[in-house]
Amino acid sequence: MAGDGDVARDDETSFKPLGRCSVVYYGVGHMLNDITSACWFTYLLVFLTDIGLSPSDAAIVMLSGQMADGFTTIVAGELIDRFGHFKIWHGAGSALVAVSFSSVFGGCLPCKIFGSNSSTLQTIGYSVFAAIFNVGWAATQVSHMSMVNCITLNSTSRVVLTSCRNAFTMVANLSLYAVAFVVFKISSSVTVIDVENQYRWIAYLSIFIGCCFVCVFHLGTREPRLKKEAHAKSYARISWAYWFKKILYHQVALVYVLTRLVTNVSQTFLAFYVINDLQMAQSSKALVPAIIYICSFIVSIFLQEIGWTGRRLKAFYSVGGLLWIICGLGIFFLPRSMNSIVYALSVVIGAANSLMMVTAVSMQSFLVGRDLNGCAFVYGSLSFLDKISCGLALCALESYQSKHLQLVNCKSYVTYLV
């Protein structure tokens, strides 16, 4: 009878709302991933083309990283479900990210070893470090995201944790742009060496900021008790087939992947859009994203104060999706002469991003429910689909951009001859 009483008390504790400190300690745990990811999606293609790689070669580098990330999420999810220890996976992944990220934006190591600067060798060199970085990134992401379900069984607290995580994602993005603004302001980029030094300093400062928050996370967050209990009671590990047979799994997968496609692809090509298409000032490629992230941060804070149900998640996601459709149409038809309207669109995009991301990730928590011995696979498998789809989309779009630029240059040359 005493044992039954202890179980009842444990269940009651698990369903209690989390305190604000616990939420914040968890929320800062993805800061290193977020700030390096912001640099990855915002500046990688710009950096690689600035140092002389063609858009198609730059796309190959990004695709290699996305592929490594995608496959690692599956492996990490399976191993976490088998053995647990979220914090160990998180710490090991963070260490690999910190060590490898500076090399992604550093010089080409194989080029220095072989004494050649051929585009093929550069592409291989940057692709290898991109893959290593994304292996660590994936391990950190899966462990941190799946931890939500094992920290609490309270559905509202799970959404609050996700919302706080998203809020600090915005803080990480803003921190990156602040760092980039300072570096670009105080240093010149006359030669390729100058460009490499600029991005190397951005990488170093980003790693330092992220690592500080990783330390706060590990000091303030305990290994989730619910996962320990699940292993102690020898609950059977949930097979992949269990999830594949659930219609809800495929519905959540579609929502999550499409959401990630919208946010990641738009972030990657935003700088190209405001500079090349709208022909705005160079400062706009920092100002427009900053507006988006500030608005996303504000909305994420607001979402933490709402009581959540499955129906409410769908309603808020629908609102975010509708706002993005309106903004997408606005961007598509925006004339260059009215480019200042993009600042107003940025406000709406920021709100839409937050609404969609918080609710899409929270839908995964509702999918998992109390099936804690399969939660990491859910997050890992959906992240796999996200990374592969984003990588292929970015590769295709970058290849199209390369062909488009060649066509524009050809037309300019013909006009010059005429």
Coordinates of C-alpha atoms in Angstrom, one line a residue:
M1 CA 0.0 0.0 0.0
A2 CA 2.9 2.4 0.8
G3 CA 4.3 1.7 -2.6
D4 CA 1.0 2.6 -4.3
G5 CA 1.0 5.9 -2.3
D6 CA 4.5 6.7 -3.4
V7 CA 3.5 6.2 -7.0
A8 CA 0.4 8.3 -6.6
R9 CA 2.5 11.1 -5.1
D10 CA 5.1 10.8 -7.9
D11 CA 2.4 11.1 -10.5
E12 CA 0.9 14.1 -8.8
T13 CA 4.3 15.8 -8.7
S14 CA 4.9 15.0 -12.4
F15 CA 1.7 16.8 -13.4
K16 CA 2.4 20.0 -11.3
P17 CA 3.3 23.1 -13.3
L18 CA 7.0 23.9 -13.4
G19 CA 8.5 26.9 -11.6
R20 CA 9.9 29.8 -13.6
C21 CA 13.6 29.0 -12.7
S22 CA 13.3 25.4 -14.0
V23 CA 11.8 26.7 -17.2
V24 CA 14.6 29.3 -17.7
Y25 CA 17.4 26.8 -16.9
Y26 CA 16.0 24.4 -19.5
G27 CA 15.4 27.2 -22.0
V28 CA 19.0 28.4 -22.2
G29 CA 20.3 24.9 -22.9
H30 CA 20.0 25.2 -26.7
M31 CA 21.8 28.6 -26.9
L32 CA 25.0 27.2 -28.3
N33 CA 23.2 25.3 -31.0
D34 CA 20.9 28.2 -31.8
I35 CA 23.7 30.8 -32.2
T36 CA 25.8 28.5 -34.3
S37 CA 22.8 27.5 -36.3
A38 CA 21.9 31.2 -37.0
C39 CA 25.4 31.7 -38.2
W40 CA 25.2 28.5 -40.3
F41 CA 22.0 29.4 -42.1
T42 CA 22.6 33.2 -42.4
Y43 CA 26.2 33.4 -43.3
L44 CA 27.6 30.1 -44.5
L45 CA 26.5 30.5 -48.2
V46 CA 27.6 34.2 -48.1
F47 CA 31.0 33.3 -46.6
L48 CA 31.7 30.4 -49.1
T49 CA 30.8 32.5 -52.1
D50 CA 32.8 35.5 -50.8
I51 CA 36.0 33.3 -50.6
G52 CA 35.5 32.1 -54.2
L53 CA 33.3 29.0 -54.2
S54 CA 30.6 28.8 -56.7
P55 CA 27.0 28.8 -55.5
S56 CA 26.6 25.1 -56.4
D57 CA 29.8 24.1 -54.5
A58 CA 28.6 26.2 -51.5
A59 CA 25.3 24.3 -51.7
I60 CA 27.2 20.9 -51.6
V61 CA 28.9 22.0 -48.4
M62 CA 25.6 22.9 -46.7
L63 CA 24.0 19.7 -48.0
S64 CA 26.8 17.6 -46.5
G65 CA 26.2 19.2 -43.1
Q66 CA 22.4 18.7 -43.4
M67 CA 22.8 15.0 -44.3
A68 CA 25.2 14.3 -41.4
D69 CA 22.8 16.1 -39.1
G70 CA 19.8 14.2 -40.4
F71 CA 21.4 10.7 -40.0
T72 CA 22.8 11.5 -36.6
T73 CA 19.4 12.5 -35.2
I74 CA 18.2 9.0 -35.9
V75 CA 21.2 7.3 -34.3
A76 CA 21.1 9.7 -31.3
G77 CA 17.4 9.3 -30.8
E78 CA 17.7 5.5 -30.8
L79 CA 20.6 5.4 -28.3
I80 CA 19.0 7.9 -26.0
D81 CA 15.8 5.8 -25.9
R82 CA 17.9 2.7 -25.1
F83 CA 20.3 4.2 -22.5
G84 CA 18.9 7.6 -21.4
H85 CA 21.4 10.1 -19.9
F86 CA 20.1 13.2 -21.7
K87 CA 22.7 15.5 -20.1
I88 CA 25.7 13.4 -21.1
W89 CA 24.5 13.4 -24.8
H90 CA 23.9 17.2 -24.5
G91 CA 27.3 17.9 -23.0
A92 CA 29.2 15.7 -25.5
G93 CA 27.3 17.2 -28.5
S94 CA 28.0 20.7 -27.2
A95 CA 31.7 20.0 -26.8
L96 CA 31.9 18.7 -30.4
V97 CA 30.0 21.8 -31.7
A98 CA 32.3 24.1 -29.8
V99 CA 35.5 22.4 -31.1
S100 CA 34.4 22.1 -34.8
F101 CA 32.4 25.2 -35.5
S102 CA 35.3 27.6 -35.8
S103 CA 36.8 25.3 -38.5
V104 CA 33.6 25.6 -40.6
F105 CA 34.3 29.3 -41.0
G106 CA 38.1 29.0 -40.8
G107 CA 40.6 28.4 -43.6
C108 CA 40.5 25.2 -45.7
L109 CA 42.7 22.8 -43.7
P110 CA 43.2 20.2 -46.6
C111 CA 44.2 23.1 -48.9
K112 CA 47.0 24.1 -46.5
I113 CA 48.1 20.4 -46.1
F114 CA 48.3 19.7 -49.9
G115 CA 49.3 23.3 -50.9
S116 CA 46.4 23.7 -53.3
N117 CA 43.4 26.0 -53.4
S118 CA 41.4 24.1 -56.0
S119 CA 37.6 24.5 -55.7
T120 CA 37.3 20.7 -55.4
L121 CA 39.6 20.5 -52.4
Q122 CA 38.0 23.5 -50.8
T123 CA 34.6 21.9 -51.2
I124 CA 35.8 18.7 -49.7
G125 CA 37.6 20.4 -46.8
Y126 CA 34.6 22.6 -45.8
S127 CA 32.2 19.7 -46.3
V128 CA 34.1 17.5 -43.8
F129 CA 34.0 20.1 -41.0
A130 CA 30.4 20.9 -41.8
A131 CA 29.6 17.3 -41.3
I132 CA 31.5 17.0 -38.0
F133 CA 29.9 20.2 -36.7
N134 CA 26.4 18.9 -37.5
V135 CA 27.0 15.5 -35.8
G136 CA 27.5 17.4 -32.5
W137 CA 24.7 19.7 -33.3
A138 CA 22.2 16.8 -33.8
A139 CA 23.2 15.0 -30.6
T140 CA 22.6 18.2 -28.6
Q141 CA 19.3 19.0 -30.3
V142 CA 17.7 15.6 -29.9
S143 CA 18.7 15.2 -26.3
H144 CA 17.5 18.8 -25.4
M145 CA 14.2 18.5 -27.3
S146 CA 13.2 15.0 -26.1
M147 CA 14.1 16.0 -22.5
V148 CA 10.9 18.1 -22.3
N149 CA 8.7 15.0 -22.1
C150 CA 10.7 13.5 -19.3
I151 CA 10.9 16.7 -17.2
T152 CA 7.1 17.0 -16.7
L153 CA 3.8 15.3 -17.7
N154 CA 1.9 18.6 -17.5
S155 CA 0.9 19.5 -21.0
T156 CA 0.9 23.3 -20.4
S157 CA 4.4 23.2 -18.8
R158 CA 5.7 21.3 -21.8
V159 CA 4.5 24.0 -24.1
V160 CA 6.0 26.6 -21.7
L161 CA 9.4 24.9 -21.9
T162 CA 9.2 24.8 -25.7
S163 CA 8.2 28.5 -25.8
C164 CA 11.0 29.5 -23.5
R165 CA 13.4 27.5 -25.6
N166 CA 12.2 29.4 -28.7
A167 CA 12.5 32.7 -26.9
F168 CA 16.2 32.0 -26.2
T169 CA 16.6 30.9 -29.8
M170 CA 15.6 34.5 -30.7
V171 CA 18.1 35.8 -28.1
A172 CA 20.8 33.7 -29.7
N173 CA 20.0 35.0 -33.2
L174 CA 20.0 38.6 -32.0
S175 CA 23.3 37.9 -30.2
L176 CA 24.8 36.7 -33.4
Y177 CA 23.7 39.8 -35.4
A178 CA 25.2 42.0 -32.6
V179 CA 28.5 40.1 -32.8
A180 CA 28.5 40.2 -36.6
F181 CA 27.6 43.9 -36.7
V182 CA 30.6 44.7 -34.4
V183 CA 33.0 42.5 -36.3
F184 CA 32.0 43.8 -39.7
K185 CA 32.1 47.4 -38.4
I186 CA 35.7 47.3 -37.0
S187 CA 37.4 45.1 -39.6
S188 CA 37.8 45.3 -43.3
S189 CA 37.3 42.6 -45.9
V190 CA 39.6 43.5 -48.7
T191 CA 41.2 40.1 -49.3
V192 CA 40.1 36.5 -48.8
I193 CA 42.2 36.3 -45.7
D194 CA 40.3 39.3 -44.3
V195 CA 37.0 37.6 -45.0
E196 CA 38.1 34.4 -43.3
N197 CA 39.3 36.3 -40.2
Q198 CA 36.0 38.2 -40.0
Y199 CA 34.0 35.0 -39.9
R200 CA 36.5 33.2 -37.7
W201 CA 36.0 35.9 -35.0
I202 CA 32.2 35.7 -35.4
A203 CA 32.5 31.9 -34.8
Y204 CA 34.8 32.3 -31.8
L205 CA 32.6 34.9 -30.1
S206 CA 29.4 32.9 -30.9
I207 CA 31.0 29.7 -29.3
F208 CA 32.0 31.6 -26.2
I209 CA 28.5 33.1 -25.7
G210 CA 26.8 29.7 -26.3
C211 CA 29.1 27.8 -24.0
C212 CA 28.3 30.2 -21.1
F213 CA 24.6 29.3 -21.4
V214 CA 25.4 25.6 -21.7
C215 CA 27.1 25.8 -18.4
V216 CA 24.1 27.5 -16.8
F217 CA 21.9 24.7 -18.3
H218 CA 24.0 21.9 -16.8
L219 CA 24.3 23.6 -13.4
G220 CA 20.6 24.4 -13.2
T221 CA 18.9 21.3 -14.8
R222 CA 18.9 17.8 -13.3
E223 CA 18.7 14.6 -15.3
P224 CA 14.9 14.1 -15.8
R225 CA 13.5 11.9 -13.1
L226 CA 10.7 10.4 -15.3
K227 CA 13.3 8.8 -17.7
K228 CA 15.2 7.3 -14.8
E229 CA 12.0 5.8 -13.4
A230 CA 11.1 4.4 -16.8
H231 CA 14.5 2.6 -17.1
A232 CA 14.4 1.5 -13.4
K233 CA 11.0 -0.1 -13.9
S234 CA 12.3 -1.8 -17.1
Y235 CA 9.5 -0.6 -19.3
A236 CA 9.8 -2.1 -22.8
R237 CA 11.4 0.2 -25.4
I238 CA 8.8 1.4 -27.9
S239 CA 9.5 0.1 -31.4
W240 CA 9.7 2.3 -34.5
A241 CA 6.7 0.4 -35.9
Y242 CA 4.5 1.7 -33.0
W243 CA 5.0 5.3 -34.2
F244 CA 4.8 4.6 -37.9
K245 CA 1.3 3.0 -37.4
K246 CA 0.0 6.1 -35.7
I247 CA -1.7 8.6 -38.1
L248 CA -0.9 11.4 -35.7
Y249 CA 2.8 10.7 -36.1
H250 CA 2.6 11.4 -39.9
Q251 CA 0.4 14.4 -39.4
V252 CA 2.8 16.0 -36.8
A253 CA 5.8 15.0 -39.1
L254 CA 4.2 16.9 -42.0
V255 CA 3.5 20.0 -39.9
Y256 CA 7.0 20.1 -38.3
V257 CA 8.9 19.5 -41.6
L258 CA 7.0 22.2 -43.5
T259 CA 7.4 24.6 -40.6
R260 CA 11.2 24.0 -40.5
L261 CA 11.4 24.4 -44.3
V262 CA 9.6 27.8 -44.2
T263 CA 11.7 29.2 -41.3
N264 CA 15.2 27.8 -42.3
V265 CA 15.0 28.5 -46.1
S266 CA 13.6 32.0 -45.5
Q267 CA 16.4 32.7 -43.0
T268 CA 19.1 31.4 -45.4
F269 CA 18.0 33.5 -48.4
L270 CA 16.8 36.6 -46.6
A271 CA 20.2 38.4 -46.9
F272 CA 20.3 37.7 -50.7
Y273 CA 16.7 38.9 -51.1
V274 CA 17.1 42.3 -49.4
I275 CA 20.5 43.0 -51.1
N276 CA 20.1 41.5 -54.5
D277 CA 16.4 41.8 -55.2
L278 CA 15.3 44.8 -53.3
Q279 CA 18.8 46.5 -53.6
M280 CA 18.6 47.9 -50.0
A281 CA 21.5 49.1 -48.0
Q282 CA 24.0 46.6 -46.5
S283 CA 22.8 47.4 -43.0
S284 CA 19.3 45.9 -44.0
K285 CA 20.7 42.4 -44.1
A286 CA 21.2 42.7 -40.3
L287 CA 18.3 45.0 -39.5
V288 CA 15.5 42.9 -41.2
P289 CA 16.5 39.7 -39.4
A290 CA 16.8 41.6 -36.1
I291 CA 13.2 42.8 -36.4
I292 CA 12.0 39.3 -37.1
Y293 CA 13.8 37.9 -34.1
I294 CA 12.7 40.6 -31.7
C295 CA 9.1 40.1 -32.7
S296 CA 9.5 36.3 -32.4
F297 CA 11.0 36.8 -28.9
I298 CA 8.0 38.9 -27.8
V299 CA 5.5 36.5 -29.1
S300 CA 7.3 33.5 -27.5
I301 CA 7.2 35.2 -24.1
F302 CA 3.4 35.9 -24.6
L303 CA 2.8 32.2 -25.4
Q304 CA 4.2 31.1 -22.1
E305 CA 1.3 32.7 -20.3
I306 CA -1.4 30.6 -22.0
G307 CA -3.0 27.4 -20.9
W308 CA -2.6 24.9 -23.7
T309 CA -4.8 22.1 -25.2
G310 CA -4.5 20.2 -28.4
R311 CA -7.2 22.3 -30.0
R312 CA -5.6 25.6 -29.0
L313 CA -2.2 24.4 -30.5
K314 CA -3.9 23.8 -33.9
A315 CA -5.7 27.1 -33.8
F316 CA -2.5 29.1 -33.0
Y317 CA -0.6 27.2 -35.6
S318 CA -3.2 28.0 -38.2
V319 CA -3.0 31.7 -37.4
G320 CA 0.8 31.6 -37.8
G321 CA 0.5 29.7 -41.1
L322 CA -2.0 32.2 -42.5
L323 CA 0.2 35.1 -41.5
W324 CA 3.2 33.5 -43.4
I325 CA 1.1 33.0 -46.5
I326 CA 0.1 36.7 -46.5
C327 CA 3.8 37.7 -46.0
G328 CA 4.9 35.3 -48.7
L329 CA 2.6 36.9 -51.2
G330 CA 3.7 40.3 -50.0
I331 CA 7.4 39.4 -50.6
F332 CA 6.7 37.9 -54.0
F333 CA 4.9 40.9 -55.3
L334 CA 6.8 43.6 -53.5
P335 CA 8.2 46.1 -56.0
R336 CA 11.8 47.4 -55.5
S337 CA 10.5 51.0 -55.4
M338 CA 8.5 50.1 -52.2
N339 CA 11.3 48.1 -50.5
S340 CA 10.8 49.8 -47.1
I341 CA 7.6 47.8 -46.7
V342 CA 9.8 44.8 -46.0
Y343 CA 10.3 46.1 -42.5
A344 CA 6.6 45.9 -41.8
L345 CA 6.5 42.4 -43.3
S346 CA 9.4 41.5 -41.0
V347 CA 7.2 42.2 -37.9
V348 CA 4.5 39.9 -39.1
I349 CA 7.0 37.2 -40.2
G350 CA 8.6 37.3 -36.7
A351 CA 5.2 36.7 -35.1
A352 CA 4.3 34.0 -37.6
N353 CA 7.6 32.2 -37.0
S354 CA 7.1 32.1 -33.3
L355 CA 3.5 30.9 -33.5
M356 CA 4.4 28.1 -35.9
M357 CA 7.6 26.9 -34.3
V358 CA 6.3 26.8 -30.7
T359 CA 3.1 25.0 -31.6
A360 CA 4.7 22.6 -34.2
V361 CA 7.4 21.5 -31.6
S362 CA 4.7 21.3 -28.9
M363 CA 2.6 19.0 -31.1
Q364 CA 5.5 16.5 -30.7
S365 CA 5.0 16.5 -27.0
F366 CA 1.3 15.8 -27.4
L367 CA 2.2 13.0 -29.7
V368 CA 4.6 11.4 -27.2
G369 CA 2.3 11.8 -24.2
R370 CA 3.5 9.4 -21.6
D371 CA 5.3 7.0 -24.0
L372 CA 8.7 8.2 -22.6
N373 CA 10.7 5.2 -23.8
G374 CA 10.2 6.3 -27.4
C375 CA 10.3 10.0 -27.1
A376 CA 13.8 10.5 -28.4
F377 CA 13.1 8.5 -31.6
V378 CA 10.1 10.8 -32.3
Y379 CA 12.2 13.9 -32.1
G380 CA 15.2 12.3 -33.9
S381 CA 13.1 10.9 -36.8
L382 CA 11.3 14.2 -37.4
S383 CA 14.5 16.1 -37.2
F384 CA 15.9 13.7 -39.8
L385 CA 13.1 14.5 -42.2
D386 CA 13.6 18.2 -41.4
K387 CA 17.3 18.2 -42.1
I388 CA 17.2 16.2 -45.3
S389 CA 14.3 18.2 -46.7
C390 CA 16.0 21.5 -45.8
G391 CA 19.3 20.4 -47.3
L392 CA 17.8 19.3 -50.6
A393 CA 15.7 22.4 -50.8
L394 CA 18.6 24.7 -50.2
C395 CA 20.8 22.8 -52.6
A396 CA 18.2 23.0 -55.3
L397 CA 17.5 26.7 -54.7
E398 CA 21.2 27.5 -54.6
S399 CA 21.8 25.6 -57.8
Y400 CA 19.0 27.6 -59.4
Q401 CA 20.5 30.8 -58.2
S402 CA 23.8 29.8 -59.8
K403 CA 22.1 29.2 -63.1
H404 CA 20.1 32.4 -62.8
L405 CA 23.3 34.5 -62.2
Q406 CA 25.0 32.9 -65.2
L407 CA 22.0 33.8 -67.3
V408 CA 22.0 37.4 -66.1
N409 CA 25.7 37.7 -66.7
C410 CA 25.3 36.2 -70.2
K411 CA 22.5 38.7 -71.0
S412 CA 24.6 41.6 -69.7
Y413 CA 27.5 40.5 -71.9
V414 CA 25.3 40.3 -75.0
T415 CA 23.8 43.7 -74.2
Y416 CA 27.4 45.1 -73.9
L417 CA 28.4 43.5 -77.3
V418 CA 25.3 45.0 -79.0

